[in-house]
Amino acid sequence: MNAPEAKRVTLRFAMTKPRAFISRRIPRSALEIIASACDYTMWDDLMPAPRDHFLRAAAEADGVLVMPTERIDAEFLAAAPRVRVVANMGVGYDNIDVPALTARGVLVTNTPDVLTEATADLAWALLMAAARRVVEGHKAIEAGAWGAWHPFYMLGQDVFGATIGIVGAGRIGAAIARRARAFNMRILYHNRRRAPQLEAALLAEYRAFDDLLRESDYVVAATPLTAETRGLFDARAFALMKDTAVFVNISRGAVVKEEDLVEALKRGRPWAAASDVFAVEPTPRDNPLLSLPNFVGTPHIGSATLRTRTDMATLAARNLVNALTGQAPLTPVNPEVWPIKLANGLR
Ligand code: DGY
């Protein structure tokens, strides 16, 4: 390890406990959970470790706590033969090759529930910002371009009483729908499976994907990234939307064909869009979306509140420790590999 790397590593080894590697600085309360049961190393920085450092550190570990930005793939498996649990600090786990890890008996955990409300809040912040031109208005003031009040100045779209179409009716989709009730909205949803609870509790109506796009004033992507949803929102999908529609993506950048969204927004169908996620993150400054007045972006901050991030880290830490000490993990992604077998005979 070279000198700058060494400075960033927090190390606690006593050789008797399971070994954990934490790939980024995490809140103290979560670290304490790991410290109480494991010897650990942590990449004690807010920025990611270089990949080679990450792989070397994982090679020594029985379990790792990782961020959604870490790729957990064949290269990782080859480099980290001891690892029996990967605890992801995120609900989405498209960064992890789950079938490959399952085949190797490696448990994967994620952090559902704890980030649902914060992420739904941000979806609504984006929806409102795009519908009512909040960022465009702010920029106009900043640029000294706030002209006279007139009946047609900065007109947006009505939210109250409009129709929202939510694609992906999981926990976050349902939380977005609950908020829509307060805006007296008609709620449509599309999902792989029907969601009877959503229909009963919120009077949500199921729609085929194309019908949802045609009927909705607001289309919100809240689906996980899978082979099925990759590129789902493309030129064809945008062409089906209303020319007054607002499209919001809080899922993953890859569910949208960004170049198609750029063209669609230039043509004005949908009328506006907002996204917390991008095909490449961080997205480059010259991403053409950013130069469009009818686009609002945020830098993948759906779960970014202190309480939520602390809860996510704590849940990931509990999953890691549970798995490494023989207790059932709280939120496993591939429960079929539980109980795990630790190579070094700790259990
Ligand atoms: C998640 O948990 O998947 C989020 O996108 C990370 O903020």
Coordinates of C-alpha atoms and ligand atoms in Angstrom, one line a residue:
M1 CA 0.0 0.0 0.0
N2 CA 1.5 3.4 -0.9
A3 CA 1.5 6.3 1.6
P4 CA -1.6 8.2 0.6
E5 CA -3.6 5.0 0.6
A6 CA -2.2 4.0 4.0
K7 CA -3.5 7.3 5.6
R8 CA -7.0 6.5 4.5
V9 CA -7.3 3.0 6.0
T10 CA -8.7 2.4 9.5
L11 CA -7.4 -1.0 10.7
R12 CA -8.5 -3.2 13.6
F13 CA -7.2 -6.7 13.6
A14 CA -7.0 -9.1 16.5
M15 CA -7.0 -12.3 14.4
T16 CA -9.8 -14.1 16.3
K17 CA -12.9 -12.7 14.9
P18 CA -14.3 -12.7 11.4
R19 CA -12.7 -10.2 9.1
A20 CA -14.6 -7.5 7.4
F21 CA -13.7 -4.9 4.9
I22 CA -15.8 -1.6 4.6
S23 CA -15.3 0.1 1.3
R24 CA -16.0 3.7 2.4
R25 CA -16.2 5.8 5.6
I26 CA -19.6 5.0 7.2
P27 CA -21.5 6.6 10.2
R28 CA -20.0 5.8 13.6
S29 CA -23.1 3.9 14.8
A30 CA -22.8 1.5 12.0
L31 CA -19.0 1.1 12.4
E32 CA -19.5 0.3 16.1
I33 CA -21.8 -2.6 15.1
I34 CA -19.1 -4.1 13.0
A35 CA -16.3 -3.3 15.5
S36 CA -18.2 -5.2 18.2
A37 CA -18.1 -8.5 16.3
C38 CA -15.4 -8.3 13.6
D39 CA -11.9 -7.3 13.0
Y40 CA -12.1 -4.9 10.2
T41 CA -10.4 -2.6 7.7
M42 CA -12.2 0.4 6.4
W43 CA -11.3 2.6 3.4
D44 CA -11.6 5.7 5.6
D45 CA -12.5 8.2 2.9
L46 CA -15.6 9.7 1.2
M47 CA -14.3 8.9 -2.2
P48 CA -13.9 5.3 -3.4
A49 CA -10.7 3.4 -3.0
P50 CA -8.8 2.6 -6.2
R51 CA -10.1 -0.7 -7.6
D52 CA -6.8 -2.5 -7.0
H53 CA -6.8 -1.5 -3.3
F54 CA -10.5 -2.5 -3.0
L55 CA -9.7 -6.0 -4.4
R56 CA -6.6 -6.5 -2.3
A57 CA -8.5 -5.5 0.9
A58 CA -11.5 -7.7 0.0
A59 CA -9.0 -10.6 -0.5
E60 CA -8.4 -10.7 3.2
A61 CA -12.0 -10.5 4.3
D62 CA -14.8 -12.9 5.2
G63 CA -17.3 -10.3 4.5
V64 CA -17.5 -6.8 2.8
L65 CA -19.8 -3.8 3.2
V66 CA -19.9 -2.1 -0.1
M67 CA -21.5 1.0 -1.7
P68 CA -23.8 0.8 -4.8
T69 CA -20.9 2.2 -6.8
E70 CA -18.7 -0.8 -6.3
R71 CA -18.8 -3.5 -9.0
I72 CA -19.1 -6.9 -7.4
D73 CA -18.5 -9.3 -10.3
A74 CA -16.3 -12.1 -11.6
E75 CA -13.1 -10.1 -11.0
F76 CA -14.2 -9.5 -7.4
L77 CA -15.0 -13.2 -6.9
A78 CA -11.6 -14.2 -8.2
A79 CA -9.8 -11.7 -6.0
A80 CA -11.7 -12.4 -2.8
P81 CA -12.1 -16.2 -2.4
R82 CA -12.7 -15.9 1.4
V83 CA -15.7 -13.6 1.1
R84 CA -19.0 -15.2 2.1
V85 CA -21.2 -12.1 2.5
V86 CA -21.5 -8.9 0.5
A87 CA -23.6 -6.3 2.4
N88 CA -24.7 -3.6 -0.1
M89 CA -25.5 -0.2 1.4
G90 CA -28.3 0.4 -1.0
V91 CA -31.6 -1.1 -2.0
G92 CA -30.7 -1.5 -5.7
Y93 CA -28.1 -4.2 -6.3
D94 CA -27.6 -3.9 -10.1
N95 CA -23.9 -3.4 -9.1
I96 CA -23.7 -7.0 -8.0
D97 CA -23.7 -10.1 -10.1
V98 CA -26.1 -11.9 -7.8
P99 CA -26.3 -15.2 -9.8
A100 CA -22.5 -15.5 -9.9
L101 CA -22.3 -14.9 -6.1
T102 CA -25.2 -17.3 -5.4
A103 CA -23.4 -20.0 -7.4
R104 CA -20.4 -19.5 -5.2
G105 CA -22.5 -19.6 -2.0
V106 CA -21.9 -15.9 -1.3
L107 CA -24.7 -14.2 0.5
V108 CA -25.9 -10.8 -0.8
T109 CA -27.8 -8.3 1.4
N110 CA -29.3 -4.9 0.6
T111 CA -31.1 -2.1 2.5
P112 CA -34.8 -2.0 1.6
D113 CA -37.4 0.0 3.6
V114 CA -35.1 2.4 5.4
L115 CA -34.8 4.6 2.3
T116 CA -38.3 4.4 1.0
E117 CA -39.7 7.6 2.3
A118 CA -36.6 9.8 1.6
T119 CA -36.5 8.5 -2.0
A120 CA -40.2 9.1 -2.5
D121 CA -39.8 12.6 -1.1
L122 CA -37.1 13.3 -3.7
A123 CA -39.2 11.9 -6.5
W124 CA -41.8 14.5 -5.5
A125 CA -39.3 17.2 -5.2
L126 CA -38.2 16.5 -8.8
L127 CA -41.8 16.2 -10.0
M128 CA -42.8 19.5 -8.6
A129 CA -39.6 21.2 -9.7
A130 CA -40.1 20.1 -13.3
A131 CA -43.8 20.8 -13.4
R132 CA -43.5 24.3 -12.0
R133 CA -40.2 25.2 -13.6
V134 CA -38.5 25.8 -10.2
V135 CA -34.9 25.6 -11.5
E136 CA -35.6 27.5 -14.7
G137 CA -37.2 30.2 -12.6
H138 CA -34.3 30.4 -10.2
K139 CA -31.9 30.6 -13.1
A140 CA -33.9 33.4 -14.7
I141 CA -33.7 35.4 -11.5
E142 CA -29.9 34.7 -11.2
A143 CA -29.4 35.8 -14.8
G144 CA -31.4 39.1 -14.3
A145 CA -34.0 37.8 -16.8
W146 CA -37.0 38.1 -14.6
G147 CA -39.2 40.2 -16.8
A148 CA -42.6 41.8 -16.1
W149 CA -45.4 39.8 -14.5
H150 CA -47.8 38.8 -17.3
P151 CA -50.5 36.2 -17.7
F152 CA -48.3 33.8 -19.6
Y153 CA -45.0 34.1 -17.8
M154 CA -43.3 30.8 -16.8
L155 CA -46.5 28.7 -17.0
G156 CA -46.1 25.2 -15.7
Q157 CA -48.3 22.1 -15.4
D158 CA -51.0 21.6 -12.7
V159 CA -50.2 18.8 -10.2
F160 CA -53.3 18.8 -8.0
G161 CA -55.9 16.6 -9.5
A162 CA -53.7 15.3 -12.4
T163 CA -53.0 11.7 -13.3
I164 CA -49.8 10.1 -12.1
G165 CA -48.5 6.8 -13.7
I166 CA -45.9 4.9 -11.6
V167 CA -43.8 2.3 -13.4
G168 CA -42.6 -0.1 -10.7
A169 CA -45.0 -0.6 -7.8
G170 CA -42.5 -1.7 -5.1
R171 CA -42.0 0.0 -1.8
I172 CA -40.8 3.3 -3.3
G173 CA -43.4 3.3 -6.0
A174 CA -46.1 2.8 -3.4
A175 CA -44.7 5.6 -1.2
I176 CA -44.8 7.9 -4.2
A177 CA -48.4 6.9 -4.8
R178 CA -49.3 7.6 -1.1
R179 CA -48.1 11.2 -1.5
A180 CA -50.1 11.5 -4.7
R181 CA -53.4 10.9 -2.8
A182 CA -52.8 14.1 -0.9
F183 CA -52.7 15.9 -4.3
N184 CA -56.0 14.3 -5.2
M185 CA -54.4 12.5 -8.1
R186 CA -55.7 9.6 -10.1
I187 CA -53.0 6.9 -9.7
L188 CA -52.1 4.5 -12.4
Y189 CA -49.3 1.9 -12.1
H190 CA -47.5 -0.7 -14.1
N191 CA -45.7 -3.5 -12.6
R192 CA -44.6 -7.1 -13.4
R193 CA -47.3 -8.3 -10.9
R194 CA -50.6 -6.7 -9.9
A195 CA -50.4 -4.9 -6.6
P196 CA -53.9 -5.6 -4.9
Q197 CA -52.9 -3.6 -1.8
L198 CA -52.1 -0.5 -3.8
E199 CA -55.4 -0.9 -5.6
A200 CA -57.4 -1.3 -2.4
A201 CA -55.6 1.3 -0.3
L202 CA -55.1 4.0 -2.9
L203 CA -57.5 3.2 -5.6
A204 CA -54.6 2.7 -7.9
E205 CA -55.4 1.3 -11.3
Y206 CA -53.2 -1.2 -13.2
R207 CA -52.4 -0.3 -16.7
A208 CA -50.4 -1.9 -19.5
F209 CA -47.1 0.0 -20.0
D210 CA -48.2 1.8 -23.2
D211 CA -51.6 2.7 -21.8
L212 CA -50.0 4.2 -18.7
L213 CA -47.7 6.3 -20.9
R214 CA -50.7 7.6 -23.0
E215 CA -52.9 8.4 -20.0
S216 CA -50.5 9.9 -17.4
D217 CA -49.7 13.6 -16.8
Y218 CA -46.8 12.5 -14.7
V219 CA -44.8 9.3 -15.5
V220 CA -42.5 8.2 -12.7
A221 CA -39.9 5.5 -13.2
A222 CA -39.5 3.7 -9.9
T223 CA -38.5 0.2 -11.1
P224 CA -35.3 -1.7 -10.4
L225 CA -32.8 -2.0 -13.2
T226 CA -33.1 -5.5 -14.7
A227 CA -32.7 -7.0 -18.2
E228 CA -36.3 -6.2 -18.7
T229 CA -36.2 -2.5 -17.7
R230 CA -32.9 -1.6 -19.3
G231 CA -33.6 1.0 -21.9
L232 CA -37.4 0.8 -21.2
F233 CA -37.9 4.5 -21.7
D234 CA -36.8 5.0 -25.3
A235 CA -38.0 7.1 -28.2
R236 CA -41.0 4.9 -28.7
A237 CA -42.0 5.3 -25.0
F238 CA -41.5 9.1 -25.1
A239 CA -43.6 9.4 -28.3
L240 CA -46.5 7.8 -26.5
M241 CA -46.5 10.4 -23.7
K242 CA -48.7 13.5 -23.7
D243 CA -47.1 16.7 -24.9
T244 CA -47.9 18.1 -21.5
A245 CA -46.4 15.1 -19.6
V246 CA -43.6 15.3 -17.1
F247 CA -41.3 12.3 -16.8
V248 CA -39.4 11.6 -13.6
N249 CA -36.7 9.0 -13.1
I250 CA -35.6 8.0 -9.6
S251 CA -34.7 4.4 -10.6
R252 CA -31.4 3.9 -12.4
G253 CA -30.0 5.9 -15.4
A254 CA -29.9 2.8 -17.6
V255 CA -33.7 2.4 -17.6
V256 CA -33.7 5.5 -19.9
K257 CA -32.1 5.9 -23.3
E258 CA -30.6 9.3 -22.5
E259 CA -30.0 10.2 -26.1
D260 CA -33.7 9.5 -26.9
L261 CA -34.8 11.6 -23.9
V262 CA -32.7 14.5 -25.2
E263 CA -34.4 14.4 -28.6
A264 CA -37.8 13.9 -27.0
L265 CA -37.4 16.9 -24.7
K266 CA -36.2 19.1 -27.7
R267 CA -39.4 18.1 -29.5
G268 CA -41.5 18.8 -26.4
R269 CA -42.9 15.3 -25.8
P270 CA -42.6 14.9 -22.8
W271 CA -43.0 18.5 -21.9
A272 CA -40.4 18.2 -19.2
A273 CA -38.3 15.7 -17.4
A274 CA -36.4 15.3 -14.1
S275 CA -33.9 12.7 -13.1
D276 CA -31.8 11.8 -10.0
V277 CA -29.9 9.1 -11.9
F278 CA -27.8 9.1 -15.1
A279 CA -26.4 6.6 -17.6
V280 CA -22.9 7.5 -16.3
E281 CA -22.4 8.8 -12.8
P282 CA -21.2 11.4 -12.2
T283 CA -22.6 12.6 -15.4
P284 CA -20.3 14.8 -17.4
R285 CA -21.0 18.6 -17.5
D286 CA -21.5 18.4 -21.2
N287 CA -24.4 15.9 -21.0
P288 CA -26.8 17.5 -23.5
L289 CA -29.7 17.0 -21.0
L290 CA -28.2 19.7 -18.7
S291 CA -28.4 22.4 -21.4
L292 CA -32.2 21.8 -21.9
P293 CA -34.4 24.3 -20.0
N294 CA -37.1 21.6 -19.5
F295 CA -34.8 19.2 -17.7
V296 CA -33.9 19.1 -14.0
G297 CA -31.2 16.9 -12.6
T298 CA -30.0 15.9 -9.2
P299 CA -26.8 13.9 -8.4
H300 CA -28.2 10.6 -7.2
I301 CA -29.4 11.9 -3.9
G302 CA -32.6 9.9 -3.5
S303 CA -31.6 8.5 -0.1
A304 CA -29.3 11.4 0.9
T305 CA -30.6 12.5 4.3
L306 CA -28.5 12.0 7.4
R307 CA -31.1 9.8 9.1
T308 CA -31.7 7.7 6.1
R309 CA -28.0 7.2 5.3
T310 CA -27.4 6.3 8.9
D311 CA -30.2 3.8 8.9
M312 CA -28.9 2.3 5.6
A313 CA -25.4 1.9 7.0
T314 CA -26.7 0.4 10.2
L315 CA -28.8 -2.1 8.4
A316 CA -25.9 -3.0 6.1
A317 CA -23.7 -3.4 9.2
R318 CA -26.2 -5.6 11.0
N319 CA -26.6 -7.8 7.9
L320 CA -22.8 -8.2 7.6
V321 CA -22.3 -9.0 11.3
N322 CA -25.3 -11.3 11.5
A323 CA -24.1 -13.3 8.5
L324 CA -20.5 -13.5 9.9
T325 CA -21.7 -14.6 13.4
G326 CA -24.2 -17.2 12.4
Q327 CA -27.4 -15.2 12.8
A328 CA -29.9 -14.9 10.0
P329 CA -29.3 -11.7 7.9
L330 CA -32.2 -9.2 8.1
T331 CA -32.6 -8.4 4.4
P332 CA -31.0 -11.0 2.2
V333 CA -31.2 -10.8 -1.5
N334 CA -30.4 -14.5 -2.1
P335 CA -31.6 -16.2 1.1
E336 CA -31.1 -19.6 -0.6
V337 CA -27.4 -19.5 0.3
W338 CA -28.1 -19.1 4.0
P339 CA -26.6 -20.4 6.2
I340 CA -23.2 -19.5 4.7
K341 CA -20.1 -21.6 5.3
L342 CA -17.1 -19.7 6.6
A343 CA -13.9 -21.1 5.1
N344 CA -11.8 -20.4 8.2
G345 CA -14.0 -22.5 10.5
L346 CA -15.1 -19.5 12.7
R347 CA -18.5 -21.1 13.1
Ligands
DGY1 C1 -30.1 2.7 -3.7 O1 -30.2 2.4 -2.5 O2 -30.2 1.8 -4.6 C2 -29.9 4.1 -4.0 O3 -30.0 4.3 -5.4 C3 -28.6 4.5 -3.4 O4 -28.7 5.9 -3.0

